[in-house]
Amino acid sequence: MITKCCNFRAILKIKEKKLTKISGVGGFVPAEKLTNADLEKMVDTNDEWIRTRTGIVERRILKTPGKATSDLGAEAVKDLLAKTNTDIAEIDLIICATVTPDMFFPSTSNLISHKVGGGEIPSFDIAAACSGFIYALQTGRQFIEAGTYKKVIVVGADKMSAITDYTDRNTCILFGDGAGAVLLEASDDDCGVKDIRIYSNGIGAETLYQKAGGSLNPASMETVKNREHFIYQDGKSVFKVAVKKMADVAAEIMERNNLTGDDVKWLVPHQANKRIIDATARRMNVTEDKVMINIQKYGNTTAATIPLCLWDWQDQLKKGENIVLAAFGGGYTWGGAYIKWAYS
Ligand code: COA
């Protein structure tokens, strides 16, 4: 009898479990632009090469002295709070995905919280490189679905210019600065985050990384002289894995949720390279008009690319639309998500 009663309660609980919805999007990019023409003056490259190999035309760079990733994130959060008419006092948790923290500690989310008047709100960072936003979304969603918190902010923010070597033509053409933020709340209907898959494999550690500055190679005269505090990337190797894994995880998300290319209204891909995005869309059988692409304007802003796409497209998104997110980045890390958009 007792067992039966418990089972009944467990079933009720499962039925009561609500989805997590994204109820608002905020964003911020610095005003200053770094164009392909500017880069032509800095390294041996040209506009045609950059456009055809990557799809990038210009990026935004945070040049103001004394400003860092937390300032980008704080602006995105302020935009989000204003758009959703939310007081910071209503927020239960802030999570920030970044690979360019202002400093090792305190965390960038602590600093963002302080800059937006968060008081004693709990906050922490997630490091999963270009997949950081999907990792942070998966984390934030757990707090809502468990009923621990009512309102969680997930930020993706990176000041990539701080770790970009502007004498290395292989990498300096790729990256830009920016931040995006979303508000997570419990959904009252079947709209919300339906499914997320995240993966990692440390096999990629030496093909895309910042060699020095951590506990393995602490900063020294030598590491500075050897330019080891900047991004190093073996582009060709990373490209081969990225093009497969990002498409694989997008296809997996579709299969798990019985989605065809026609069912998907928007693909929101990480913006590392237009050719990787195109390959993912082809694999999903999704036509180009349904793919959010803003790489030409911002370049690769790492953890910020996906929320910045949602920010750029927010006026076009309608309640009930099926959206697939897909990302791949350093680590390696990769991930995908299926969201039924929750508002118009
Ligand atoms: N301008 C002109 N020529 C350049 C150049 C530049 N900015 N950068 C590299 N080249 C040259 C190379 O030196 C090479 O010349 P070589 O054949 O004489 O050696 C040639 O162009 C081809 O370089 P390669 O690295 O093979 O180009 P690519 O087609 O692989 O494109 C990337 C380079 C970086 C755009 C591409 O590899 C890439 O997007 N990689 C994955 C990025 C990614 O997804 N990262 C993970 C998430 S952040």
CSV table of C-alpha atoms and ligand atoms in Angstrom, one decimal:
chain,number,residue,atom,x,y,z
A,1,MET,CA,0.0,0.0,0.0
A,2,ILE,CA,2.8,2.4,1.0
A,3,THR,CA,4.8,1.5,-2.1
A,4,LYS,CA,1.7,2.2,-4.3
A,5,CYS,CA,1.2,5.5,-2.7
A,6,CYS,CA,4.8,6.5,-3.2
A,7,ASN,CA,4.7,5.4,-6.9
A,8,PHE,CA,1.6,7.5,-7.4
A,9,ARG,CA,3.3,10.6,-5.9
A,10,ALA,CA,6.4,10.0,-8.1
A,11,ILE,CA,4.2,9.8,-11.2
A,12,LEU,CA,2.5,13.0,-10.2
A,13,LYS,CA,5.8,14.7,-9.7
A,14,ILE,CA,7.0,13.6,-13.2
A,15,LYS,CA,3.8,15.0,-14.7
A,16,GLU,CA,4.2,18.3,-12.8
A,17,LYS,CA,7.8,18.8,-14.0
A,18,LYS,CA,7.9,21.9,-16.1
A,19,LEU,CA,10.1,22.8,-19.0
A,20,THR,CA,12.6,25.7,-18.8
A,21,LYS,CA,11.8,28.5,-21.2
A,22,ILE,CA,14.0,31.3,-22.5
A,23,SER,CA,11.8,34.3,-21.6
A,24,GLY,CA,14.1,37.1,-22.9
A,25,VAL,CA,17.3,37.8,-24.7
A,26,GLY,CA,19.8,40.7,-24.2
A,27,GLY,CA,23.0,41.5,-26.0
A,28,PHE,CA,25.9,43.9,-26.3
A,29,VAL,CA,28.7,44.5,-28.8
A,30,PRO,CA,31.3,47.3,-28.6
A,31,ALA,CA,30.9,50.1,-31.2
A,32,GLU,CA,34.5,49.9,-32.5
A,33,LYS,CA,34.9,47.8,-35.7
A,34,LEU,CA,37.9,45.9,-36.9
A,35,THR,CA,37.4,45.3,-40.6
A,36,ASN,CA,39.2,43.0,-43.1
A,37,ALA,CA,40.7,46.1,-44.6
A,38,ASP,CA,42.1,47.1,-41.2
A,39,LEU,CA,43.6,43.6,-40.9
A,40,GLU,CA,45.2,43.9,-44.3
A,41,LYS,CA,47.3,46.7,-42.8
A,42,MET,CA,48.4,44.5,-39.8
A,43,VAL,CA,49.2,41.1,-41.3
A,44,ASP,CA,49.8,39.5,-44.7
A,45,THR,CA,46.1,38.7,-45.5
A,46,ASN,CA,43.4,40.1,-47.8
A,47,ASP,CA,39.7,40.6,-47.7
A,48,GLU,CA,38.9,38.0,-50.4
A,49,TRP,CA,40.8,35.2,-48.4
A,50,ILE,CA,39.1,36.0,-45.2
A,51,ARG,CA,35.6,36.2,-46.7
A,52,THR,CA,35.9,33.0,-48.7
A,53,ARG,CA,37.6,30.9,-46.1
A,54,THR,CA,35.6,32.1,-43.1
A,55,GLY,CA,32.6,34.4,-44.1
A,56,ILE,CA,33.9,37.2,-41.8
A,57,VAL,CA,33.9,40.8,-42.9
A,58,GLU,CA,34.3,42.7,-39.6
A,59,ARG,CA,34.4,42.2,-35.9
A,60,ARG,CA,33.7,44.3,-32.8
A,61,ILE,CA,36.6,45.1,-30.5
A,62,LEU,CA,36.4,46.4,-26.9
A,63,LYS,CA,39.1,49.1,-26.9
A,64,THR,CA,38.2,51.1,-23.9
A,65,PRO,CA,41.0,50.9,-21.3
A,66,GLY,CA,40.0,49.2,-18.1
A,67,LYS,CA,37.0,47.4,-19.7
A,68,ALA,CA,36.8,43.6,-19.8
A,69,THR,CA,34.6,40.6,-20.4
A,70,SER,CA,32.5,41.4,-17.3
A,71,ASP,CA,31.7,44.9,-18.8
A,72,LEU,CA,30.4,43.2,-22.0
A,73,GLY,CA,28.4,40.7,-19.9
A,74,ALA,CA,27.0,43.4,-17.6
A,75,GLU,CA,25.8,45.4,-20.6
A,76,ALA,CA,24.0,42.3,-22.0
A,77,VAL,CA,22.4,41.6,-18.6
A,78,LYS,CA,21.2,45.3,-18.3
A,79,ASP,CA,19.7,45.0,-21.8
A,80,LEU,CA,18.0,41.7,-20.8
A,81,LEU,CA,16.6,43.1,-17.6
A,82,ALA,CA,15.2,46.2,-19.3
A,83,LYS,CA,13.7,44.1,-22.2
A,84,THR,CA,12.0,41.7,-19.8
A,85,ASN,CA,11.0,44.4,-17.3
A,86,THR,CA,12.8,42.4,-14.6
A,87,ASP,CA,14.3,43.8,-11.5
A,88,ILE,CA,17.7,42.4,-10.6
A,89,ALA,CA,16.3,41.6,-7.1
A,90,GLU,CA,14.1,38.9,-8.8
A,91,ILE,CA,17.1,37.0,-10.2
A,92,ASP,CA,18.2,33.9,-8.3
A,93,LEU,CA,21.4,32.9,-10.1
A,94,ILE,CA,23.8,34.2,-12.7
A,95,ILE,CA,26.0,31.8,-14.8
A,96,CYS,CA,28.6,33.1,-17.2
A,97,ALA,CA,30.3,31.1,-19.9
A,98,THR,CA,33.6,32.5,-20.9
A,99,VAL,CA,37.2,31.7,-21.8
A,100,THR,CA,38.4,35.3,-21.3
A,101,PRO,CA,37.6,35.9,-17.6
A,102,ASP,CA,38.6,39.3,-16.3
A,103,MET,CA,41.0,37.4,-14.1
A,104,PHE,CA,41.3,33.8,-12.8
A,105,PHE,CA,39.3,34.8,-9.7
A,106,PRO,CA,36.9,36.2,-8.7
A,107,SER,CA,34.7,34.7,-11.4
A,108,THR,CA,33.5,36.9,-14.2
A,109,SER,CA,29.9,36.2,-13.2
A,110,ASN,CA,30.7,37.5,-9.7
A,111,LEU,CA,31.9,40.8,-11.4
A,112,ILE,CA,28.9,41.0,-13.7
A,113,SER,CA,26.5,40.5,-10.8
A,114,HIS,CA,28.3,43.3,-8.9
A,115,LYS,CA,28.1,45.6,-11.9
A,116,VAL,CA,24.4,45.1,-12.3
A,117,GLY,CA,23.6,45.5,-8.6
A,118,GLY,CA,23.2,41.8,-7.9
A,119,GLY,CA,24.0,42.0,-4.2
A,120,GLU,CA,24.5,38.5,-2.9
A,121,ILE,CA,23.0,36.5,-5.8
A,122,PRO,CA,25.0,33.3,-6.3
A,123,SER,CA,27.0,33.3,-9.5
A,124,PHE,CA,29.7,31.1,-11.2
A,125,ASP,CA,31.5,30.7,-14.5
A,126,ILE,CA,31.6,27.8,-16.9
A,127,ALA,CA,34.6,27.2,-19.2
A,128,ALA,CA,33.6,25.2,-22.2
A,129,ALA,CA,35.1,27.5,-24.9
A,130,CYS,CA,32.9,27.9,-27.9
A,131,SER,CA,30.3,25.4,-26.6
A,132,GLY,CA,30.1,27.4,-23.3
A,133,PHE,CA,26.7,28.8,-23.9
A,134,ILE,CA,25.1,25.4,-24.5
A,135,TYR,CA,26.9,24.0,-21.4
A,136,ALA,CA,25.6,27.0,-19.3
A,137,LEU,CA,22.1,26.6,-20.6
A,138,GLN,CA,22.1,22.9,-19.7
A,139,THR,CA,23.4,23.9,-16.2
A,140,GLY,CA,20.9,26.8,-15.7
A,141,ARG,CA,18.0,24.6,-16.8
A,142,GLN,CA,18.7,22.1,-14.0
A,143,PHE,CA,18.1,24.7,-11.3
A,144,ILE,CA,14.7,25.7,-12.9
A,145,GLU,CA,13.6,22.1,-13.5
A,146,ALA,CA,14.6,21.0,-10.0
A,147,GLY,CA,12.5,23.9,-8.6
A,148,THR,CA,15.5,25.3,-6.8
A,149,TYR,CA,15.3,28.7,-8.5
A,150,LYS,CA,12.7,30.7,-10.4
A,151,LYS,CA,14.8,33.1,-12.5
A,152,VAL,CA,18.3,32.3,-13.8
A,153,ILE,CA,20.4,34.4,-16.1
A,154,VAL,CA,22.8,32.7,-18.5
A,155,VAL,CA,25.4,34.9,-20.1
A,156,GLY,CA,27.9,34.0,-22.9
A,157,ALA,CA,30.6,36.7,-22.9
A,158,ASP,CA,34.1,36.9,-24.4
A,159,LYS,CA,36.7,39.6,-25.0
A,160,MET,CA,38.6,37.5,-27.5
A,161,SER,CA,40.7,40.5,-28.5
A,162,ALA,CA,42.5,40.2,-25.1
A,163,ILE,CA,44.0,36.9,-26.1
A,164,THR,CA,44.3,37.3,-29.9
A,165,ASP,CA,47.8,37.7,-31.4
A,166,TYR,CA,47.4,40.5,-34.0
A,167,THR,CA,50.7,39.4,-35.6
A,168,ASP,CA,49.4,35.9,-36.3
A,169,ARG,CA,47.3,35.8,-39.5
A,170,ASN,CA,46.1,32.3,-38.8
A,171,THR,CA,44.0,33.4,-35.8
A,172,CYS,CA,43.7,37.2,-35.7
A,173,ILE,CA,41.2,37.3,-38.5
A,174,LEU,CA,38.8,35.0,-36.7
A,175,PHE,CA,37.8,36.6,-33.4
A,176,GLY,CA,35.7,39.4,-32.0
A,177,ASP,CA,34.3,40.7,-28.7
A,178,GLY,CA,30.6,40.5,-27.5
A,179,ALA,CA,28.1,39.2,-25.0
A,180,GLY,CA,24.6,37.8,-25.0
A,181,ALA,CA,22.3,36.9,-22.1
A,182,VAL,CA,19.1,35.0,-21.7
A,183,LEU,CA,16.6,34.7,-18.9
A,184,LEU,CA,15.4,31.2,-17.9
A,185,GLU,CA,12.1,30.6,-16.1
A,186,ALA,CA,9.7,27.6,-15.7
A,187,SER,CA,7.3,27.2,-18.7
A,188,ASP,CA,3.6,26.9,-18.3
A,189,ASP,CA,3.1,25.0,-21.5
A,190,ASP,CA,5.0,22.7,-23.9
A,191,CYS,CA,7.3,25.5,-25.1
A,192,GLY,CA,10.8,25.6,-23.7
A,193,VAL,CA,14.1,23.7,-23.7
A,194,LYS,CA,13.2,20.2,-24.8
A,195,ASP,CA,16.5,18.5,-25.1
A,196,ILE,CA,20.3,19.2,-24.7
A,197,ARG,CA,23.3,17.0,-25.5
A,198,ILE,CA,26.8,18.1,-24.4
A,199,TYR,CA,30.1,16.3,-25.1
A,200,SER,CA,33.8,16.8,-24.5
A,201,ASN,CA,37.1,15.1,-25.5
A,202,GLY,CA,40.5,16.3,-24.2
A,203,ILE,CA,42.1,14.9,-27.3
A,204,GLY,CA,41.8,18.4,-28.7
A,205,ALA,CA,43.8,20.1,-26.0
A,206,GLU,CA,46.8,20.9,-28.0
A,207,THR,CA,45.1,21.9,-31.3
A,208,LEU,CA,43.3,24.9,-29.8
A,209,TYR,CA,44.5,26.5,-26.6
A,210,GLN,CA,46.2,29.3,-24.7
A,211,LYS,CA,49.6,27.8,-23.8
A,212,ALA,CA,50.7,29.8,-20.8
A,213,GLY,CA,49.2,31.7,-17.9
A,214,GLY,CA,47.7,28.7,-16.1
A,215,SER,CA,49.2,26.4,-13.5
A,216,LEU,CA,51.0,24.3,-16.2
A,217,ASN,CA,53.0,27.2,-17.6
A,218,PRO,CA,52.7,30.2,-15.2
A,219,ALA,CA,53.4,33.6,-16.7
A,220,SER,CA,57.2,34.3,-17.0
A,221,MET,CA,59.4,36.5,-19.1
A,222,GLU,CA,59.9,33.5,-21.4
A,223,THR,CA,56.1,32.8,-21.9
A,224,VAL,CA,55.5,36.5,-22.7
A,225,LYS,CA,58.5,36.6,-25.1
A,226,ASN,CA,57.2,33.5,-26.9
A,227,ARG,CA,53.7,35.0,-27.3
A,228,GLU,CA,52.2,32.0,-25.3
A,229,HIS,CA,49.4,34.0,-23.7
A,230,PHE,CA,47.6,34.2,-27.0
A,231,ILE,CA,45.3,31.7,-28.7
A,232,TYR,CA,47.1,29.0,-30.6
A,233,GLN,CA,45.1,27.0,-33.2
A,234,ASP,CA,45.9,24.3,-35.6
A,235,GLY,CA,43.1,25.5,-37.9
A,236,LYS,CA,43.1,22.6,-40.3
A,237,SER,CA,42.9,19.9,-37.6
A,238,VAL,CA,40.2,21.7,-35.7
A,239,PHE,CA,38.2,22.3,-38.8
A,240,LYS,CA,38.1,18.6,-39.6
A,241,VAL,CA,36.7,17.7,-36.2
A,242,ALA,CA,34.4,20.7,-35.9
A,243,VAL,CA,32.7,20.1,-39.2
A,244,LYS,CA,31.9,16.5,-38.2
A,245,LYS,CA,31.0,16.9,-34.5
A,246,MET,CA,28.8,20.0,-34.9
A,247,ALA,CA,26.8,18.3,-37.7
A,248,ASP,CA,26.7,15.0,-35.7
A,249,VAL,CA,25.2,16.6,-32.6
A,250,ALA,CA,22.7,18.6,-34.6
A,251,ALA,CA,21.6,15.4,-36.4
A,252,GLU,CA,21.4,13.6,-33.0
A,253,ILE,CA,19.2,16.3,-31.5
A,254,MET,CA,16.9,16.0,-34.6
A,255,GLU,CA,16.7,12.2,-34.4
A,256,ARG,CA,16.1,12.1,-30.7
A,257,ASN,CA,13.2,14.5,-31.1
A,258,ASN,CA,11.8,13.2,-34.4
A,259,LEU,CA,12.5,16.4,-36.2
A,260,THR,CA,12.9,16.7,-40.0
A,261,GLY,CA,14.6,19.7,-41.8
A,262,ASP,CA,11.1,21.0,-42.5
A,263,ASP,CA,10.1,20.9,-38.8
A,264,VAL,CA,13.1,23.1,-37.9
A,265,LYS,CA,12.3,26.8,-38.2
A,266,TRP,CA,15.8,28.1,-37.1
A,267,LEU,CA,19.3,26.6,-36.8
A,268,VAL,CA,21.3,28.7,-34.4
A,269,PRO,CA,24.9,27.6,-35.0
A,270,HIS,CA,28.1,28.7,-33.3
A,271,GLN,CA,29.8,31.2,-35.6
A,272,ALA,CA,33.4,30.0,-36.1
A,273,ASN,CA,33.4,29.5,-39.9
A,274,LYS,CA,30.7,29.9,-42.5
A,275,ARG,CA,31.8,26.7,-44.1
A,276,ILE,CA,31.2,24.7,-40.9
A,277,ILE,CA,27.8,26.3,-40.5
A,278,ASP,CA,26.9,25.4,-44.1
A,279,ALA,CA,28.0,21.8,-43.6
A,280,THR,CA,25.8,21.5,-40.5
A,281,ALA,CA,22.8,23.0,-42.3
A,282,ARG,CA,23.2,20.5,-45.2
A,283,ARG,CA,23.4,17.6,-42.8
A,284,MET,CA,20.2,18.7,-41.1
A,285,ASN,CA,18.5,19.3,-44.5
A,286,VAL,CA,17.7,22.9,-43.4
A,287,THR,CA,17.7,25.6,-46.1
A,288,GLU,CA,19.9,28.7,-45.8
A,289,ASP,CA,17.0,31.1,-45.0
A,290,LYS,CA,16.5,29.3,-41.7
A,291,VAL,CA,20.1,29.5,-40.6
A,292,MET,CA,21.1,32.4,-38.3
A,293,ILE,CA,24.4,33.8,-39.6
A,294,ASN,CA,25.9,37.0,-38.2
A,295,ILE,CA,29.6,35.9,-38.5
A,296,GLN,CA,30.1,38.6,-41.1
A,297,LYS,CA,29.4,41.3,-38.5
A,298,TYR,CA,31.0,39.9,-35.4
A,299,GLY,CA,33.4,37.1,-36.3
A,300,ASN,CA,33.8,34.4,-33.6
A,301,THR,CA,32.8,35.8,-30.2
A,302,THR,CA,33.3,32.3,-28.6
A,303,ALA,CA,30.6,31.9,-25.8
A,304,ALA,CA,28.6,34.8,-27.1
A,305,THR,CA,27.9,33.7,-30.7
A,306,ILE,CA,24.6,31.8,-30.0
A,307,PRO,CA,23.0,34.3,-27.7
A,308,LEU,CA,24.1,37.1,-30.1
A,309,CYS,CA,22.3,35.3,-32.9
A,310,LEU,CA,19.1,35.1,-30.7
A,311,TRP,CA,19.6,38.8,-29.9
A,312,ASP,CA,19.9,39.7,-33.6
A,313,TRP,CA,16.9,37.6,-34.6
A,314,GLN,CA,14.7,38.2,-31.5
A,315,ASP,CA,12.0,40.2,-33.3
A,316,GLN,CA,11.5,37.4,-35.9
A,317,LEU,CA,11.1,34.6,-33.4
A,318,LYS,CA,7.6,33.3,-32.8
A,319,LYS,CA,6.1,31.2,-30.0
A,320,GLY,CA,6.1,27.5,-30.9
A,321,GLU,CA,8.9,27.6,-33.4
A,322,ASN,CA,11.4,24.8,-33.4
A,323,ILE,CA,15.0,25.9,-32.9
A,324,VAL,CA,18.1,23.8,-32.9
A,325,LEU,CA,21.3,25.1,-31.4
A,326,ALA,CA,24.7,23.6,-32.3
A,327,ALA,CA,28.3,24.4,-31.2
A,328,PHE,CA,31.8,23.1,-31.3
A,329,GLY,CA,34.9,24.5,-29.6
A,330,GLY,CA,38.2,24.1,-27.8
A,331,GLY,CA,38.7,21.1,-25.5
A,332,TYR,CA,37.2,19.7,-27.6
A,333,THR,CA,33.7,20.5,-26.5
A,334,TRP,CA,30.5,20.3,-28.5
A,335,GLY,CA,26.8,20.3,-27.9
A,336,GLY,CA,23.3,20.8,-29.3
A,337,ALA,CA,19.9,21.8,-28.0
A,338,TYR,CA,16.3,21.7,-29.1
A,339,ILE,CA,14.1,24.6,-28.0
A,340,LYS,CA,10.5,25.2,-28.7
A,341,TRP,CA,10.5,29.1,-28.6
A,342,ALA,CA,8.3,30.4,-25.8
A,343,TYR,CA,7.1,33.8,-26.8
A,344,SER,CA,6.4,36.1,-29.8
B,1,COA,N1,45.3,35.3,-45.0
B,1,COA,C1,45.8,34.7,-46.1
B,1,COA,N2,46.4,33.5,-46.1
B,1,COA,C2,46.3,32.8,-44.9
B,1,COA,C3,45.7,33.3,-43.8
B,1,COA,C4,45.2,34.6,-43.8
B,1,COA,N3,44.6,35.2,-42.8
B,1,COA,N4,45.7,32.4,-42.8
B,1,COA,C5,46.3,31.3,-43.3
B,1,COA,N5,46.6,31.5,-44.6
B,1,COA,C6,47.3,30.6,-45.5
B,1,COA,C7,48.0,29.5,-44.8
B,1,COA,O1,49.3,30.0,-44.4
B,1,COA,C8,48.1,28.5,-45.9
B,1,COA,O2,49.1,28.8,-46.7
B,1,COA,P1,50.1,27.6,-47.3
B,1,COA,O3,49.2,26.6,-48.0
B,1,COA,O4,51.0,28.3,-48.1
B,1,COA,O5,50.7,27.0,-46.0
B,1,COA,C9,46.7,28.7,-46.6
B,1,COA,O6,46.3,30.0,-46.3
B,1,COA,C10,45.7,27.7,-46.2
B,1,COA,O7,45.6,27.7,-44.8
B,1,COA,P2,44.7,26.7,-44.0
B,1,COA,O8,45.0,26.8,-42.5
B,1,COA,O9,44.7,25.4,-44.6
B,1,COA,O10,43.3,27.4,-44.3
B,1,COA,P3,41.9,26.8,-44.0
B,1,COA,O11,41.1,26.7,-45.3
B,1,COA,O12,41.9,25.6,-43.1
B,1,COA,O13,41.2,28.0,-43.2
B,1,COA,C11,40.7,28.5,-40.9
B,1,COA,C12,41.8,28.4,-41.9
B,1,COA,C13,41.3,28.9,-39.6
B,1,COA,C14,39.7,29.6,-41.3
B,1,COA,C15,40.0,27.2,-40.7
B,1,COA,O14,40.9,26.2,-40.6
B,1,COA,C16,39.0,27.1,-39.6
B,1,COA,O15,38.0,27.7,-39.6
B,1,COA,N6,39.3,26.2,-38.6
B,1,COA,C17,38.4,25.8,-37.6
B,1,COA,C18,38.0,27.0,-36.7
B,1,COA,C19,37.1,26.5,-35.6
B,1,COA,O16,36.1,25.9,-35.8
B,1,COA,N7,37.5,26.6,-34.4
B,1,COA,C20,36.8,26.0,-33.3
B,1,COA,C21,35.9,26.9,-32.7
B,1,COA,S1,36.6,28.3,-32.1
